[in-house]
PDB file of C-alpha atoms in Angstrom:
ATOM      1  CA  GLY A   1    -167.796 -41.804  -6.644  1.00 66.00           C
ATOM      2  CA  LEU A   2    -169.926 -38.842  -7.696  1.00 68.00           C
ATOM      3  CA  GLN A   3    -173.117 -40.877  -7.338  1.00 69.00           C
ATOM      4  CA  THR A   4    -172.114 -42.054  -3.866  1.00 71.00           C
ATOM      5  CA  TRP A   5    -171.200 -38.565  -2.700  1.00 66.00           C
ATOM      6  CA  LEU A   6    -174.367 -36.876  -3.983  1.00 66.00           C
ATOM      7  CA  ARG A   7    -176.458 -39.977  -3.187  1.00 65.00           C
ATOM      8  CA  ASN A   8    -178.022 -39.570  -6.615  1.00 63.00           C
ATOM      9  CA  PRO A   9    -178.047 -42.508  -9.064  1.00 63.00           C
ATOM     10  CA  ILE A  10    -178.142 -40.248 -12.134  1.00 62.00           C
ATOM     11  CA  ALA A  11    -175.281 -37.959 -11.098  1.00 65.00           C
ATOM     12  CA  GLU A  12    -172.522 -37.628 -13.703  1.00 70.00           C
ATOM     13  CA  PRO A  13    -169.731 -35.124 -14.483  1.00 68.00           C
ATOM     14  CA  GLY A  14    -172.065 -33.237 -16.772  1.00 70.00           C
ATOM     15  CA  VAL A  15    -174.185 -32.121 -13.823  1.00 71.00           C
ATOM     16  CA  LEU A  16    -171.185 -30.253 -12.388  1.00 74.00           C
ATOM     17  CA  GLY A  17    -170.845 -28.188 -15.560  1.00 79.00           C
ATOM     18  CA  ILE A  18    -167.303 -29.392 -16.208  1.00 78.00           C
ATOM     19  CA  SER A  19    -168.162 -31.144 -19.460  1.00 78.00           C
ATOM     20  CA  SER A  20    -169.940 -28.038 -20.756  1.00 83.00           C
ATOM     21  CA  TRP A  21    -166.874 -25.908 -20.120  1.00 86.00           C
ATOM     22  CA  GLY A  22    -164.629 -28.485 -21.760  1.00 82.00           C
ATOM     23  CA  SER A  23    -166.852 -28.291 -24.825  1.00 83.00           C
ATOM     24  CA  LEU A  24    -166.712 -24.497 -24.635  1.00 88.00           C
ATOM     25  CA  GLY A  25    -162.914 -24.577 -24.756  1.00 87.00           C
ATOM     26  CA  ALA A  26    -162.921 -26.880 -27.763  1.00 83.00           C
ATOM     27  CA  VAL A  27    -165.484 -24.730 -29.572  1.00 88.00           C
ATOM     28  CA  LEU A  28    -163.480 -21.598 -28.790  1.00 89.00           C
ATOM     29  CA  ALA A  29    -160.391 -23.171 -30.372  1.00 85.00           C
ATOM     30  CA  LEU A  30    -162.413 -24.021 -33.486  1.00 84.00           C
ATOM     31  CA  TYR A  31    -164.114 -20.635 -33.698  1.00 87.00           C
ATOM     32  CA  SER A  32    -160.904 -18.645 -33.235  1.00 86.00           C
ATOM     33  CA  GLY A  33    -159.016 -20.705 -35.810  1.00 82.00           C
ATOM     34  CA  LEU A  34    -156.355 -21.789 -33.309  1.00 84.00           C
ATOM     35  CA  SER A  35    -157.134 -25.429 -34.057  1.00 77.00           C
ATOM     36  CA  ARG A  36    -155.983 -24.854 -37.634  1.00 78.00           C
ATOM     37  CA  ALA A  37    -152.722 -23.307 -36.445  1.00 80.00           C
ATOM     38  CA  THR A  38    -151.749 -26.231 -34.199  1.00 78.00           C
ATOM     39  CA  PRO A  39    -153.417 -29.592 -33.463  1.00 71.00           C
ATOM     40  CA  TRP A  40    -152.639 -29.097 -29.757  1.00 76.00           C
ATOM     41  CA  ALA A  41    -154.886 -26.041 -29.424  1.00 79.00           C
ATOM     42  CA  GLN A  42    -158.230 -27.820 -29.260  1.00 77.00           C
ATOM     43  CA  PRO A  43    -157.463 -30.464 -26.586  1.00 75.00           C
ATOM     44  CA  ILE A  44    -155.379 -28.061 -24.491  1.00 78.00           C
ATOM     45  CA  ILE A  45    -157.969 -25.264 -24.463  1.00 83.00           C
ATOM     46  CA  ALA A  46    -160.747 -27.792 -23.801  1.00 79.00           C
ATOM     47  CA  GLY A  47    -158.850 -29.197 -20.824  1.00 75.00           C
ATOM     48  CA  ALA A  48    -158.005 -25.707 -19.526  1.00 80.00           C
ATOM     49  CA  ALA A  49    -161.650 -24.602 -19.700  1.00 84.00           C
ATOM     50  CA  ALA A  50    -162.763 -27.734 -17.848  1.00 79.00           C
ATOM     51  CA  LEU A  51    -160.159 -27.077 -15.165  1.00 77.00           C
ATOM     52  CA  LEU A  52    -161.391 -23.476 -14.893  1.00 84.00           C
ATOM     53  CA  ALA A  53    -164.873 -24.732 -14.028  1.00 83.00           C
ATOM     54  CA  LEU A  54    -163.259 -27.162 -11.612  1.00 77.00           C
ATOM     55  CA  CYS A  55    -161.475 -24.293  -9.831  1.00 80.00           C
ATOM     56  CA  VAL A  56    -164.812 -22.560  -9.242  1.00 83.00           C
ATOM     57  CA  LEU A  57    -166.194 -25.741  -7.697  1.00 76.00           C
ATOM     58  CA  LEU A  58    -163.067 -26.154  -5.564  1.00 74.00           C
ATOM     59  CA  ILE A  59    -163.424 -22.644  -4.183  1.00 81.00           C
ATOM     60  CA  ALA A  60    -167.046 -23.393  -3.289  1.00 77.00           C
ATOM     61  CA  ALA A  61    -166.087 -26.726  -1.708  1.00 69.00           C
ATOM     62  CA  HIS A  62    -163.305 -25.056   0.289  1.00 69.00           C
ATOM     63  CA  ARG A  63    -165.881 -22.648   1.725  1.00 75.00           C
ATOM     64  CA  GLY A  64    -167.885 -25.558   3.070  1.00 67.00           C
ATOM     65  CA  GLN A  65    -170.744 -25.649   0.589  1.00 68.00           C
ATOM     66  CA  SER A  66    -173.027 -28.682   0.892  1.00 71.00           C
ATOM     67  CA  PRO A  67    -173.228 -31.293  -1.886  1.00 69.00           C
ATOM     68  CA  GLU A  68    -176.662 -29.964  -2.816  1.00 72.00           C
ATOM     69  CA  ARG A  69    -175.358 -26.412  -3.250  1.00 78.00           C
ATOM     70  CA  LEU A  70    -172.337 -27.670  -5.206  1.00 75.00           C
ATOM     71  CA  LEU A  71    -174.733 -29.557  -7.455  1.00 76.00           C
ATOM     72  CA  MET A  72    -176.783 -26.403  -8.047  1.00 82.00           C
ATOM     73  CA  LEU A  73    -173.586 -24.454  -8.703  1.00 84.00           C
ATOM     74  CA  GLY A  74    -172.549 -27.095 -11.240  1.00 81.00           C
ATOM     75  CA  VAL A  75    -175.892 -26.829 -13.001  1.00 84.00           C
ATOM     76  CA  GLY A  76    -175.436 -23.047 -13.168  1.00 88.00           C
ATOM     77  CA  LEU A  77    -171.913 -23.400 -14.542  1.00 88.00           C
ATOM     78  CA  GLY A  78    -173.182 -25.890 -17.106  1.00 86.00           C
ATOM     79  CA  GLY A  79    -175.892 -23.461 -18.191  1.00 89.00           C
ATOM     80  CA  ILE A  80    -173.364 -20.663 -18.654  1.00 92.00           C
ATOM     81  CA  GLY A  81    -171.034 -22.935 -20.629  1.00 88.00           C
ATOM     82  CA  ALA A  82    -173.847 -24.202 -22.853  1.00 87.00           C
ATOM     83  CA  SER A  83    -175.074 -20.646 -23.499  1.00 92.00           C
ATOM     84  CA  LEU A  84    -171.590 -19.478 -24.502  1.00 92.00           C
ATOM     85  CA  VAL A  85    -171.237 -22.474 -26.808  1.00 89.00           C
ATOM     86  CA  SER A  86    -174.560 -21.574 -28.457  1.00 89.00           C
ATOM     87  CA  LEU A  87    -173.386 -17.985 -28.837  1.00 91.00           C
ATOM     88  CA  LEU A  88    -170.165 -19.028 -30.574  1.00 90.00           C
ATOM     89  CA  LEU A  89    -172.104 -21.421 -32.784  1.00 88.00           C
ATOM     90  CA  SER A  90    -174.523 -18.672 -33.838  1.00 89.00           C
ATOM     91  CA  TRP A  91    -171.604 -16.375 -34.654  1.00 90.00           C
ATOM     92  CA  SER A  92    -169.953 -19.101 -36.739  1.00 87.00           C
ATOM     93  CA  LEU A  93    -172.994 -19.867 -38.924  1.00 84.00           C
ATOM     94  CA  PRO A  94    -171.836 -17.630 -41.821  1.00 84.00           C
ATOM     95  CA  ASP A  95    -168.695 -19.795 -42.021  1.00 80.00           C
ATOM     96  CA  TRP A  96    -170.128 -23.201 -42.933  1.00 79.00           C
ATOM     97  CA  LYS A  97    -166.865 -25.084 -42.471  1.00 78.00           C
ATOM     98  CA  ALA A  98    -166.280 -23.726 -38.952  1.00 77.00           C
ATOM     99  CA  SER A  99    -169.901 -24.246 -37.873  1.00 83.00           C
ATOM    100  CA  ARG A 100    -169.833 -27.821 -39.202  1.00 80.00           C
ATOM    101  CA  GLN A 101    -166.689 -28.584 -37.196  1.00 78.00           C
ATOM    102  CA  ILE A 102    -168.271 -27.109 -34.067  1.00 82.00           C
ATOM    103  CA  ILE A 103    -171.478 -29.119 -34.484  1.00 82.00           C
ATOM    104  CA  ALA A 104    -169.505 -32.325 -35.059  1.00 76.00           C
ATOM    105  CA  TRP A 105    -167.499 -31.702 -31.884  1.00 76.00           C
ATOM    106  CA  LEU A 106    -170.618 -30.995 -29.828  1.00 79.00           C
ATOM    107  CA  LEU A 107    -172.175 -34.253 -31.017  1.00 77.00           C
ATOM    108  CA  GLY A 108    -169.076 -36.097 -29.808  1.00 74.00           C
ATOM    109  CA  GLY A 109    -167.098 -38.840 -31.485  1.00 74.00           C
ATOM    110  CA  LEU A 110    -163.758 -40.544 -31.977  1.00 76.00           C
ATOM    111  CA  ASP A 111    -163.415 -39.905 -35.698  1.00 73.00           C
ATOM    112  CA  GLY A 112    -160.594 -37.565 -36.583  1.00 70.00           C
ATOM    113  CA  ARG A 113    -158.951 -37.918 -33.181  1.00 73.00           C
ATOM    114  CA  THR A 114    -155.194 -38.314 -33.217  1.00 75.00           C
ATOM    115  CA  TRP A 115    -152.411 -39.097 -30.776  1.00 78.00           C
ATOM    116  CA  VAL A 116    -152.293 -35.376 -30.047  1.00 74.00           C
ATOM    117  CA  HIS A 117    -155.751 -35.562 -28.475  1.00 73.00           C
ATOM    118  CA  ALA A 118    -154.714 -38.689 -26.570  1.00 78.00           C
ATOM    119  CA  ALA A 119    -151.519 -37.033 -25.304  1.00 78.00           C
ATOM    120  CA  ALA A 120    -153.541 -34.099 -23.967  1.00 73.00           C
ATOM    121  CA  ALA A 121    -156.218 -36.278 -22.368  1.00 77.00           C
ATOM    122  CA  VAL A 122    -154.190 -39.152 -20.867  1.00 82.00           C
ATOM    123  CA  PRO A 123    -152.352 -37.169 -18.139  1.00 82.00           C
ATOM    124  CA  LEU A 124    -155.636 -35.688 -16.884  1.00 79.00           C
ATOM    125  CA  ALA A 125    -157.339 -39.090 -17.004  1.00 83.00           C
ATOM    126  CA  LEU A 126    -154.534 -40.908 -15.171  1.00 87.00           C
ATOM    127  CA  ALA A 127    -154.378 -38.264 -12.448  1.00 87.00           C
ATOM    128  CA  GLY A 128    -158.150 -38.377 -11.988  1.00 84.00           C
ATOM    129  CA  MET A 129    -158.303 -42.171 -11.866  1.00 87.00           C
ATOM    130  CA  ALA A 130    -155.416 -42.412  -9.398  1.00 89.00           C
ATOM    131  CA  MET A 131    -156.942 -39.831  -7.071  1.00 87.00           C
ATOM    132  CA  LEU A 132    -160.397 -41.392  -7.190  1.00 85.00           C
ATOM    133  CA  PHE A 133    -159.153 -44.953  -6.669  1.00 86.00           C
ATOM    134  CA  ALA A 134    -157.108 -43.828  -3.662  1.00 88.00           C
ATOM    135  CA  GLN A 135    -160.385 -42.794  -1.981  1.00 85.00           C
ATOM    136  CA  HIS A 136    -162.216 -46.115  -2.448  1.00 84.00           C
ATOM    137  CA  ARG A 137    -162.258 -46.970   1.272  1.00 86.00           C
ATOM    138  CA  GLY A 138    -163.607 -43.548   2.143  1.00 86.00           C
ATOM    139  CA  LEU A 139    -166.309 -43.948  -0.521  1.00 85.00           C
ATOM    140  CA  ASP A 140    -167.300 -47.301   0.986  1.00 84.00           C
ATOM    141  CA  ALA A 141    -167.765 -45.578   4.337  1.00 85.00           C
ATOM    142  CA  LEU A 142    -169.569 -42.603   2.802  1.00 82.00           C
ATOM    143  CA  ARG A 143    -172.174 -44.942   1.332  1.00 81.00           C
ATOM    144  CA  LEU A 144    -173.358 -45.539   4.911  1.00 80.00           C
ATOM    145  CA  GLY A 145    -173.926 -41.811   5.447  1.00 79.00           C
ATOM    146  CA  VAL A 146    -171.934 -38.731   6.424  1.00 80.00           C
ATOM    147  CA  LEU A 147    -172.183 -39.230  10.196  1.00 84.00           C
ATOM    148  CA  GLU A 148    -171.325 -42.905   9.917  1.00 84.00           C
ATOM    149  CA  ALA A 149    -168.306 -42.138   7.721  1.00 83.00           C
ATOM    150  CA  GLU A 150    -167.047 -39.527  10.188  1.00 85.00           C
ATOM    151  CA  SER A 151    -167.478 -41.990  13.053  1.00 86.00           C
ATOM    152  CA  LEU A 152    -165.223 -44.375  11.131  1.00 84.00           C
ATOM    153  CA  GLY A 153    -162.497 -41.727  10.955  1.00 86.00           C
ATOM    154  CA  VAL A 154    -163.122 -40.457   7.416  1.00 85.00           C
ATOM    155  CA  ASP A 155    -162.458 -36.767   6.797  1.00 85.00           C
ATOM    156  CA  VAL A 156    -165.634 -36.205   4.776  1.00 82.00           C
ATOM    157  CA  ARG A 157    -164.736 -32.629   3.834  1.00 79.00           C
ATOM    158  CA  ARG A 158    -161.406 -33.701   2.358  1.00 83.00           C
ATOM    159  CA  LEU A 159    -163.038 -36.709   0.672  1.00 85.00           C
ATOM    160  CA  GLU A 160    -165.652 -34.489  -1.002  1.00 77.00           C
ATOM    161  CA  TRP A 161    -162.901 -32.130  -2.207  1.00 78.00           C
ATOM    162  CA  ARG A 162    -160.990 -35.020  -3.763  1.00 83.00           C
ATOM    163  CA  ILE A 163    -164.122 -36.374  -5.439  1.00 81.00           C
ATOM    164  CA  VAL A 164    -164.682 -32.993  -7.070  1.00 75.00           C
ATOM    165  CA  VAL A 165    -161.049 -32.771  -8.232  1.00 78.00           C
ATOM    166  CA  SER A 166    -160.917 -36.309  -9.638  1.00 82.00           C
ATOM    167  CA  THR A 167    -164.273 -35.893 -11.367  1.00 77.00           C
ATOM    168  CA  GLY A 168    -163.110 -32.628 -12.899  1.00 73.00           C
ATOM    169  CA  LEU A 169    -159.893 -34.164 -14.182  1.00 77.00           C
ATOM    170  CA  LEU A 170    -161.714 -37.118 -15.743  1.00 80.00           C
ATOM    171  CA  ALA A 171    -164.407 -34.938 -17.312  1.00 75.00           C
ATOM    172  CA  GLY A 172    -161.782 -32.573 -18.664  1.00 71.00           C
ATOM    173  CA  ALA A 173    -159.884 -35.477 -20.185  1.00 76.00           C
ATOM    174  CA  ALA A 174    -163.037 -36.817 -21.837  1.00 78.00           C
ATOM    175  CA  ALA A 175    -163.997 -33.409 -23.237  1.00 72.00           C
ATOM    176  CA  ALA A 176    -160.472 -32.802 -24.515  1.00 69.00           C
ATOM    177  CA  GLY A 177    -160.247 -36.186 -26.215  1.00 72.00           C
ATOM    178  CA  ALA A 178    -163.690 -37.027 -27.556  1.00 75.00           C
ATOM    179  CA  GLY A 179    -165.979 -34.020 -27.293  1.00 72.00           C
ATOM    180  CA  ALA A 180    -169.398 -34.032 -25.647  1.00 71.00           C
ATOM    181  CA  ILE A 181    -170.552 -37.642 -25.190  1.00 77.00           C
ATOM    182  CA  GLY A 182    -173.373 -37.890 -22.698  1.00 70.00           C
ATOM    183  CA  VAL A 183    -175.230 -40.630 -20.799  1.00 72.00           C
ATOM    184  CA  VAL A 184    -172.161 -42.912 -20.517  1.00 77.00           C
ATOM    185  CA  GLY A 185    -171.470 -41.643 -17.003  1.00 74.00           C
ATOM    186  CA  ILE A 186    -174.934 -42.802 -15.935  1.00 74.00           C
ATOM    187  CA  ILE A 187    -175.332 -46.020 -17.916  1.00 75.00           C
ATOM    188  CA  VAL A 188    -171.930 -47.638 -17.279  1.00 78.00           C
ATOM    189  CA  PRO A 189    -172.115 -47.503 -13.443  1.00 75.00           C
ATOM    190  CA  TYR A 190    -175.589 -49.056 -13.639  1.00 72.00           C
ATOM    191  CA  LEU A 191    -174.415 -51.820 -15.974  1.00 72.00           C
ATOM    192  CA  VAL A 192    -171.424 -52.627 -13.761  1.00 75.00           C
ATOM    193  CA  ARG A 193    -173.136 -52.429 -10.406  1.00 68.00           C
ATOM    194  CA  GLY A 194    -176.559 -53.776 -11.373  1.00 58.00           C
ATOM    195  CA  SER A 195    -178.760 -54.334  -8.368  1.00 50.00           C
ATOM    196  CA  SER A 196    -175.950 -55.163  -5.943  1.00 52.00           C
ATOM    197  CA  ALA A 197    -173.765 -52.781  -3.981  1.00 56.00           C
ATOM    198  CA  LEU A 198    -170.111 -53.524  -4.705  1.00 63.00           C
ATOM    199  CA  ARG A 199    -167.079 -52.196  -2.912  1.00 77.00           C
ATOM    200  CA  HIS A 200    -165.734 -49.135  -4.696  1.00 80.00           C
ATOM    201  CA  GLY A 201    -162.257 -50.577  -5.291  1.00 78.00           C
ATOM    202  CA  PRO A 202    -163.204 -53.332  -7.752  1.00 80.00           C
ATOM    203  CA  TRP A 203    -166.226 -51.361  -8.940  1.00 80.00           C
ATOM    204  CA  LEU A 204    -164.104 -48.412 -10.138  1.00 82.00           C
ATOM    205  CA  VAL A 205    -161.801 -50.741 -12.074  1.00 83.00           C
ATOM    206  CA  ARG A 206    -164.745 -52.510 -13.714  1.00 83.00           C
ATOM    207  CA  ALA A 207    -166.478 -49.233 -14.520  1.00 81.00           C
ATOM    208  CA  GLY A 208    -163.363 -47.932 -16.284  1.00 82.00           C
ATOM    209  CA  LEU A 209    -162.940 -51.060 -18.368  1.00 86.00           C
ATOM    210  CA  VAL A 210    -166.629 -51.397 -19.220  1.00 84.00           C
ATOM    211  CA  GLY A 211    -166.840 -47.692 -20.067  1.00 82.00           C
ATOM    212  CA  ALA A 212    -163.954 -47.974 -22.527  1.00 82.00           C
ATOM    213  CA  LEU A 213    -165.433 -51.121 -24.092  1.00 86.00           C
ATOM    214  CA  PHE A 214    -168.890 -49.510 -24.296  1.00 83.00           C
ATOM    215  CA  LEU A 215    -167.488 -46.516 -26.179  1.00 82.00           C
ATOM    216  CA  LEU A 216    -165.494 -48.667 -28.591  1.00 82.00           C
ATOM    217  CA  LEU A 217    -168.494 -50.858 -29.390  1.00 83.00           C
ATOM    218  CA  ALA A 218    -170.754 -47.818 -29.781  1.00 81.00           C
ATOM    219  CA  ASP A 219    -168.210 -46.223 -32.108  1.00 81.00           C
ATOM    220  CA  LEU A 220    -168.075 -49.431 -34.173  1.00 82.00           C
ATOM    221  CA  VAL A 221    -171.879 -49.464 -34.470  1.00 81.00           C
ATOM    222  CA  ALA A 222    -171.930 -45.754 -35.376  1.00 77.00           C
ATOM    223  CA  ARG A 223    -169.413 -46.243 -38.186  1.00 77.00           C
ATOM    224  CA  ARG A 224    -171.247 -49.248 -39.643  1.00 77.00           C
ATOM    225  CA  ALA A 225    -174.797 -47.918 -39.285  1.00 70.00           C
ATOM    226  CA  PRO A 226    -176.734 -47.800 -42.584  1.00 68.00           C
ATOM    227  CA  GLY A 227    -177.178 -44.380 -44.152  1.00 61.00           C
ATOM    228  CA  SER A 228    -175.399 -41.797 -46.211  1.00 49.00           C
ATOM    229  CA  SER A 229    -173.149 -40.823 -43.303  1.00 61.00           C
ATOM    230  CA  GLU A 230    -172.134 -42.357 -40.003  1.00 65.00           C
ATOM    231  CA  ILE A 231    -174.017 -41.532 -36.791  1.00 74.00           C
ATOM    232  CA  GLN A 232    -172.159 -39.287 -34.375  1.00 76.00           C
ATOM    233  CA  LEU A 233    -171.080 -41.215 -31.296  1.00 77.00           C
ATOM    234  CA  GLY A 234    -172.703 -38.824 -28.820  1.00 75.00           C
ATOM    235  CA  VAL A 235    -176.048 -39.240 -30.585  1.00 78.00           C
ATOM    236  CA  LEU A 236    -175.802 -43.034 -30.535  1.00 79.00           C
ATOM    237  CA  THR A 237    -174.907 -43.255 -26.823  1.00 80.00           C
ATOM    238  CA  GLY A 238    -177.944 -41.107 -26.075  1.00 76.00           C
ATOM    239  CA  LEU A 239    -180.179 -43.359 -28.150  1.00 79.00           C
ATOM    240  CA  LEU A 240    -178.792 -46.446 -26.411  1.00 75.00           C
ATOM    241  CA  GLY A 241    -178.807 -45.027 -22.911  1.00 73.00           C
ATOM    242  CA  ALA A 242    -182.155 -43.234 -22.768  1.00 72.00           C
ATOM    243  CA  PRO A 243    -184.290 -46.416 -22.997  1.00 78.00           C
ATOM    244  CA  ILE A 244    -182.344 -47.970 -20.108  1.00 70.00           C
ATOM    245  CA  LEU A 245    -182.949 -44.895 -17.937  1.00 67.00           C
ATOM    246  CA  LEU A 246    -186.626 -44.761 -18.871  1.00 75.00           C
ATOM    247  CA  ARG A 247    -187.040 -48.430 -18.039  1.00 72.00           C
ATOM    248  CA  ARG A 248    -185.500 -47.923 -14.620  1.00 65.00           C
ATOM    249  CA  LEU A 249    -187.659 -44.880 -13.925  1.00 64.00           C
ATOM    250  CA  LEU A 250    -190.871 -46.616 -15.033  1.00 72.00           C
ATOM    251  CA  THR A 251    -190.294 -49.714 -12.905  1.00 67.00           C
ATOM    252  CA  LYS A 252    -190.442 -50.013  -9.150  1.00 50.00           C
ATOM    253  CA  THR A 253    -186.861 -51.207  -8.931  1.00 47.00           C
ATOM    254  CA  GLU A 254    -184.536 -48.478  -7.738  1.00 46.00           C
ATOM    255  CA  PHE A 255    -180.938 -47.831  -8.707  1.00 43.00           C
ATOM    256  CA  ALA A 256    -178.472 -49.244  -6.272  1.00 42.00           C
ATOM    257  CA  GLU A 257    -176.779 -46.600  -4.198  1.00 45.00           C
TER     258      GLU A 257
END
């Protein structure tokens, strides 16, 4: 949905800055020690921080900002979130245990996650998926262009607002449950869609299932990789995804819109 709206094949929730703010919330819970007081602190604060970034984007969308300006705003929000995360990490360096936990979270992974993290992430994920799937017909029309979608009776402004909300909810759920895991939002849509343009209804269902399977398989590989310690999941997804992106960029074949 985000790629269709922005008409950019490498668009993902991270470009809107929501993932960075989710990571900031999780790091803040670790740095402040709240995560040691209650297991709910980390996923809840991560989700709340992601929703805070989402609110900023919603205000901008409500004021009629174009997709390009919303994208630039998201990049700015992501830069602020990443800078604050780096600041907290630098302050935590004297405490090796806290800094190690923060680094592990920023690298992303499923190890150490409990049903508490799932309970905090599932409501956000279900709400985001339901909202996005409800817009699949509008997304099909939007693929033709803004004017064409409006001529078909689609309220493009409302559709864009709902895309932002659903993307924010899903990104917040991911950040709250698994930390910062990049590239998946780019690679999975490409793997599912390939070189053909599918209707968004079945495509969204396939993307969700393939994304979950991709993460589980990557986590299995990370845990069984040779070495003194397992590879963090976020590192492995980057190593797997980057060659696919480079191959697509170095060939004449374009991503499907």
